[in-house]
Short mmCIF file of C-alpha atoms in Angstrom, two decimals:
data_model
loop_
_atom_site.label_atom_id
_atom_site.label_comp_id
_atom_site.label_asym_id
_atom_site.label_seq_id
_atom_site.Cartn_x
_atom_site.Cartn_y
_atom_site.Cartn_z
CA UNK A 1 0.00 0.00 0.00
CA UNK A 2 1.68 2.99 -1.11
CA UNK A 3 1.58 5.81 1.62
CA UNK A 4 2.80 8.36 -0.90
CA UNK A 5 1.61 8.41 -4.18
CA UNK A 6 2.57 10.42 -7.30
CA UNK A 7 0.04 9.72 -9.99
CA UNK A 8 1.78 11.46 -12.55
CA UNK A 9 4.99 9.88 -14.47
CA UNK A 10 5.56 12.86 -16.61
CA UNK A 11 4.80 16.64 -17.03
CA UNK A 12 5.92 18.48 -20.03
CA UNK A 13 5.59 22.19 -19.86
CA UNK A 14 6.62 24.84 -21.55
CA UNK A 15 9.55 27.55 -20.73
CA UNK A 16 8.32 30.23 -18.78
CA UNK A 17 4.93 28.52 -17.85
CA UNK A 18 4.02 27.54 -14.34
CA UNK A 19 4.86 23.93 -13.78
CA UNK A 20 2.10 21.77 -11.32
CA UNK A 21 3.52 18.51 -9.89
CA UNK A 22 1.17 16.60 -7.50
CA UNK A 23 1.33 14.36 -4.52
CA UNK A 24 -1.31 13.13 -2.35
CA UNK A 25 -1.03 11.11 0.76
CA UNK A 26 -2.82 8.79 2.99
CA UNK A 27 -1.18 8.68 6.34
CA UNK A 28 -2.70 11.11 8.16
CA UNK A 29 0.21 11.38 10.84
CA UNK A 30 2.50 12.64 8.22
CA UNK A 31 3.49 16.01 8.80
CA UNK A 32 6.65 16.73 7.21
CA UNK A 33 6.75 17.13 3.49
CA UNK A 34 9.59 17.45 1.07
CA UNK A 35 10.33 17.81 -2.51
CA UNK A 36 13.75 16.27 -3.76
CA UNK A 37 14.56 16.71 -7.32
CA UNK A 38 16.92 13.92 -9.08
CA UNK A 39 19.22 14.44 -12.28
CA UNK A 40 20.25 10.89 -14.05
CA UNK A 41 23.07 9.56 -12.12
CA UNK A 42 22.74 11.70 -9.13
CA UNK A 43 20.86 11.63 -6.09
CA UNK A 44 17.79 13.24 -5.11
CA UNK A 45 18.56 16.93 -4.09
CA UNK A 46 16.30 18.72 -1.50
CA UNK A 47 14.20 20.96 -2.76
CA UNK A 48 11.64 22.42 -0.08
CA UNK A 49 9.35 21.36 2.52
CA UNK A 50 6.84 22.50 3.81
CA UNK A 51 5.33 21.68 7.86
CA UNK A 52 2.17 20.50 8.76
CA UNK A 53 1.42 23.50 10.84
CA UNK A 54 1.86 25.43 7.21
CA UNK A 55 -0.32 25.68 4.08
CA UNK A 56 2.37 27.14 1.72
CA UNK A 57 5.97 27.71 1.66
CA UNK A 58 7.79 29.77 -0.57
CA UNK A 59 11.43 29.25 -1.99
CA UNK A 60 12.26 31.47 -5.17
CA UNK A 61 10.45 29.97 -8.01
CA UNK A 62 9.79 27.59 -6.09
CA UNK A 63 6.41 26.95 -4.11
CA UNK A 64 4.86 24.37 -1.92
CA UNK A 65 1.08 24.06 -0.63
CA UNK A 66 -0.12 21.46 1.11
CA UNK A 67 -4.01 20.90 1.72
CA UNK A 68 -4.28 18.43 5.22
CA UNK A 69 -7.92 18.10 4.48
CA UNK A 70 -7.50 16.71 1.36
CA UNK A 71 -3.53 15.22 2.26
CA UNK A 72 -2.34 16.76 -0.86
CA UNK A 73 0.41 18.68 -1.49
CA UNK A 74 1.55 20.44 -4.69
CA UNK A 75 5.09 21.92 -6.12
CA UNK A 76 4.32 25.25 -8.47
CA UNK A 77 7.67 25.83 -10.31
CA UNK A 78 7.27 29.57 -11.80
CA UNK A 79 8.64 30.34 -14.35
CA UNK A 80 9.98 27.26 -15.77
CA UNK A 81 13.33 26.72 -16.73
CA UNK A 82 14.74 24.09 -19.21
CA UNK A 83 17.34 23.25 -16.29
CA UNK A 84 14.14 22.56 -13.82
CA UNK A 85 13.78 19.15 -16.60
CA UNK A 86 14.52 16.11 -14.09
CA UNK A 87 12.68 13.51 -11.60
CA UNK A 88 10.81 15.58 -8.77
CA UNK A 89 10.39 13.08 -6.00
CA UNK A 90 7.47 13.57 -3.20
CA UNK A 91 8.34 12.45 0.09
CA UNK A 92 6.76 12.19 3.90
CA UNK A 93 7.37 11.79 7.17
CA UNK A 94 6.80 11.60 11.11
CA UNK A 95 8.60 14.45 12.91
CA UNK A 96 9.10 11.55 15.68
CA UNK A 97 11.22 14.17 17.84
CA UNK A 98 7.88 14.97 18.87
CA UNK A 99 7.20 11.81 19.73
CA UNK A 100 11.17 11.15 21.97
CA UNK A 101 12.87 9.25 18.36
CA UNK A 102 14.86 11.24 16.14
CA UNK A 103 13.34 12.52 12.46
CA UNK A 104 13.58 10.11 9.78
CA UNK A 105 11.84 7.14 7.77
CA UNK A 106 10.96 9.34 4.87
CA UNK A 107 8.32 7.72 2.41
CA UNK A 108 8.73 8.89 -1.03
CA UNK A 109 6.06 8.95 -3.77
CA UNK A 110 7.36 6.92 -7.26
CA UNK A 111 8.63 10.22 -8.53
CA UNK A 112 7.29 12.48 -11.89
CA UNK A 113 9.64 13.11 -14.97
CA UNK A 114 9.58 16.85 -15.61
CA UNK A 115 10.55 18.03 -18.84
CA UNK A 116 10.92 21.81 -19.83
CA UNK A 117 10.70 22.70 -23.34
CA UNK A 118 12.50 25.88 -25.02
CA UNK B 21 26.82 22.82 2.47
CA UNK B 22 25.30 19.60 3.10
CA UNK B 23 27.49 17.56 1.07
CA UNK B 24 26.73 13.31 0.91
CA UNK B 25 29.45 11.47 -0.73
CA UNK B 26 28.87 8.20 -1.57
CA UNK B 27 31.43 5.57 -2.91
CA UNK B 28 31.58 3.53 -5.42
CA UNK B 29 29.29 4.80 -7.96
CA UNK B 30 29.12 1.51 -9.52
CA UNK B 31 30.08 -1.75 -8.90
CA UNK B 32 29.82 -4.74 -10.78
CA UNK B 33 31.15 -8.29 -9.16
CA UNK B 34 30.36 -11.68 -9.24
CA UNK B 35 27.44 -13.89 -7.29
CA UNK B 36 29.31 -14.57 -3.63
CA UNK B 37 31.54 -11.55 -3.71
CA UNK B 38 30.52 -8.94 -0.85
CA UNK B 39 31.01 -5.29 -1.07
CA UNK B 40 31.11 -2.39 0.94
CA UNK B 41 29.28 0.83 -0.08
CA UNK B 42 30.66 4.13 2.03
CA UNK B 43 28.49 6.87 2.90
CA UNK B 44 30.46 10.13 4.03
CA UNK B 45 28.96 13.39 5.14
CA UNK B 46 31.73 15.87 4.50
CA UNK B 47 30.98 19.49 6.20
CA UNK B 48 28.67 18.49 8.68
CA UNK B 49 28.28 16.06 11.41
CA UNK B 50 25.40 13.22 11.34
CA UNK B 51 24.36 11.06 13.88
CA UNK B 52 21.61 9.26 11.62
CA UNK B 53 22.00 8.14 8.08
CA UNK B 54 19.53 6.22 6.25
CA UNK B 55 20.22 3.39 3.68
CA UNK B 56 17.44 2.92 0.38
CA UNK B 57 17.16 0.63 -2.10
CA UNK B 58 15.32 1.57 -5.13
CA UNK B 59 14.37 -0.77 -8.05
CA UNK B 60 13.83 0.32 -11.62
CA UNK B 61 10.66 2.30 -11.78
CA UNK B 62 10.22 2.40 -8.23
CA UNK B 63 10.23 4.43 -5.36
CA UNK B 64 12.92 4.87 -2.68
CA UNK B 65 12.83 2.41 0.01
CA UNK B 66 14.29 2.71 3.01
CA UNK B 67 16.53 -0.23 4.23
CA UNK B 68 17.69 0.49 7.38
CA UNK B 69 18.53 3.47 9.42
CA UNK B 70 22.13 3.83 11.28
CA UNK B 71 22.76 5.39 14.31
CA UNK B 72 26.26 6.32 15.66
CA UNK B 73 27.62 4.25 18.08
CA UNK B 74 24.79 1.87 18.38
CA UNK B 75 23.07 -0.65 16.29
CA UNK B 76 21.10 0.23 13.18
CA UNK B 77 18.09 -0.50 13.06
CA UNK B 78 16.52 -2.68 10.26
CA UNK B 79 12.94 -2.10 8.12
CA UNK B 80 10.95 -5.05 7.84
CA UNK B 81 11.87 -7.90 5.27
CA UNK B 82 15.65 -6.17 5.42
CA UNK B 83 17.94 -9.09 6.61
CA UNK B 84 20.52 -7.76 9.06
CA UNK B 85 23.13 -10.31 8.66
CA UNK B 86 22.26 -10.00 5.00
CA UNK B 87 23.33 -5.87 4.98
CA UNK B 88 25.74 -5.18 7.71
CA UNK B 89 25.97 -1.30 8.60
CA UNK B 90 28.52 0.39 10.79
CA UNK B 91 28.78 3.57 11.73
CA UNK B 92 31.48 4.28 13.61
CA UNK B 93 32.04 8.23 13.01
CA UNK B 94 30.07 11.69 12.93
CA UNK B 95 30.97 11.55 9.49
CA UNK B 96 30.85 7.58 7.72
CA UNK B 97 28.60 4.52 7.60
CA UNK B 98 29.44 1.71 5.39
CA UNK B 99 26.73 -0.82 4.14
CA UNK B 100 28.27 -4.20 3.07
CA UNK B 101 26.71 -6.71 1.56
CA UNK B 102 27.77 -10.20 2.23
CA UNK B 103 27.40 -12.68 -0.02
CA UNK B 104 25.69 -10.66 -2.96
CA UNK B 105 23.56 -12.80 -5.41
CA UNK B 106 21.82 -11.44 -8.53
CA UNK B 107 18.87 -10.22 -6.76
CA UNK B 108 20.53 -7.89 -4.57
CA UNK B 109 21.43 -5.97 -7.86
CA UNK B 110 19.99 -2.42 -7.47
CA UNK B 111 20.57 0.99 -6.71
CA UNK B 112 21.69 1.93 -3.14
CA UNK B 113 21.75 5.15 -1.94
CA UNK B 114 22.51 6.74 1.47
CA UNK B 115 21.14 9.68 3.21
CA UNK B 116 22.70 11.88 6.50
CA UNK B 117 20.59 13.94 8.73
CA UNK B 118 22.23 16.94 10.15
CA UNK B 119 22.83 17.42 13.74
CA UNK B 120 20.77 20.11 14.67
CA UNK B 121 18.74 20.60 18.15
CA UNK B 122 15.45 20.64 16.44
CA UNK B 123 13.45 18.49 14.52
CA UNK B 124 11.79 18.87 10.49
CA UNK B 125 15.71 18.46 8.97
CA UNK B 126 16.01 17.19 4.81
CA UNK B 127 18.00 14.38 4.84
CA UNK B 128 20.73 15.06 2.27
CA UNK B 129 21.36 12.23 0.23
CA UNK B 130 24.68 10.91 -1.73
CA UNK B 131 24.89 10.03 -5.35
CA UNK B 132 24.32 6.45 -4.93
CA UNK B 133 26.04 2.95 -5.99
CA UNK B 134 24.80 0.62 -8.82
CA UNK B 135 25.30 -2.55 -7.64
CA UNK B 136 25.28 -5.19 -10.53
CA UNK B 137 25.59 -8.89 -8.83
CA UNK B 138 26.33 -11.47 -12.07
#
C-alpha cells in the first residue's frame, strides 16, 4: 500500500509557464513534506518542505502548498526553466522528535519526470 | 553545504563476492544516516537506518546479517553486503541527517552505488 503516491509519471511544460507537480497522501500522521529533485546519475537533491502547521511555503520559483484536508500537497515551479527538466520526487514523514525518536523514515512517492521545453 | 558522498558509484562483481558501499557526510556532522534501495521504476525504500555508536536498526523484510551497517564516526557509515547474489542488484543510496537541536531536517542524500551482482 503505497503511503505516498505520485500519480503522474511525466509533465511536459513549456519555458516560462508555471509547472504543477502533484502528490497526495494517505497517512494522516505525516506532517513533514519534502520535494527532492533527481538528475540521471545523481541523487535526489532537497528541494523544499513545507510543515504541517503550514499551508504554503515559498522558496524562489519555487512553491509548496499542502491541503491536510484533502492530504495533498503540490510543487508550483514559476517560471519554468529548461534546467528545472529532471525527476521531482514527493516524500513524507513523522517528525518523531515529537514523539522522543529522532526525524527520519521518509516515504517517497514513485517520482514524476519533468521536462521543460524551449 | 550539506554535502553526501557516496562511494563507489558503480560496482559490478560476481554472485558470492561482498562489497562495501561508504556513505560520508563531508561538512557536517550526522548522527543518523539512512540506507534505500530503489528498483527500476520504483520508489525509494528505506533499508535500514544507522545510528552512531549503536546498532542500526533494520525495516521489515531487510535481513541484518544479509546488509551489515557500521557507523562508527560523525561523518561515515558503510553498508556491506555479504554474499551478494543477482537479486541484490539495485541501486543503493545513502542519506545523513544533520545534527541540529530541532526536529523537520532534509535528509541530504549521496549520489548512490549501482550494484550489478552477475
Amino acid at each position: 500500500d503505497q503511503q505516498v503516491k505520485q500519480n503522474s509519471p511525466s509533465l511536459s511544460v513549456q519555458e516560462g509557464r508555471i509547472s504543477i507537480l502533484n502528490c497526495d497522501y494517505t497517512n494522516s500522521m505525516f506532517d513533514y513534506f519534502l520535494w527532492y529533485k533527481k538528475y540521471p546519475a545523481e541523487g535526489p537533491t532537497f528541494l523544499i518542505s513545507i510543515s504541517s502547521i503550514k499551508d504554503k511555503n515559498e522558496d524562489g520559483r519555487f512553491t509548496v502548498f499542502l491541503n491536510k484536508s484533502a492530504k495533498h500537497l503540490s510543487l508550483h515551479i514559476v517560471p519554468s526553466q529548461p534546467g528545472d527538466s529532471a525527476v521531482y520526487f514527493c516524500a513524507a514523514s513523522v517528525d518523531k522528535v515529537n514523539y522522543g525518536g529522532s526525524q527520519g523514515n521518509l516515504i517517497f512517492g514513485k517520482g514524476t519526470k519533468l521536462s521543460v521545453k524551449p | 553545504g550539506a554535502v553526501v558522498s557516496q562511494h563507489p558509484s558503480r560496482v559490478i562483481c560476481k554472485s558470492g563476492t561482498s562489497v562495501k558501499i561508504e556513505c560520508r557526510s563531508l561538512d557536517f556532522q550526522a548522527t543518523t544516516m539512512f540506507w534505500y534501495r530503489q528498483f527500476p521504476k520504483q520508489s525509494l525504500m528505506l533499508m535500514a537506518t544507522s545510528n552512531e555508536g549503536s546498532k542500526a536498526t533494520y525495516e521489515q523484510g531487510v535481513e541484518k546479517d544479509k546488509f551489515l551497517i557500521n557507523h562508527a564516526s560523525l561523518t561515515l557509515s558503510t553498508l556491506t553486503v555479504t554474499s551478494a547474489h543477482p537479486e541484490d542488484s539495485s541501486f543503493y543510496i545513502c542519506s545523513a541527517l544533520r545534527d541540529v537541536p530541532y526536529s523537520n531536517q532534509p535528509q541530504h542524500f549521496g549520489d548512490g552505488t549501482r550494484l550489478s551482482i552477475l
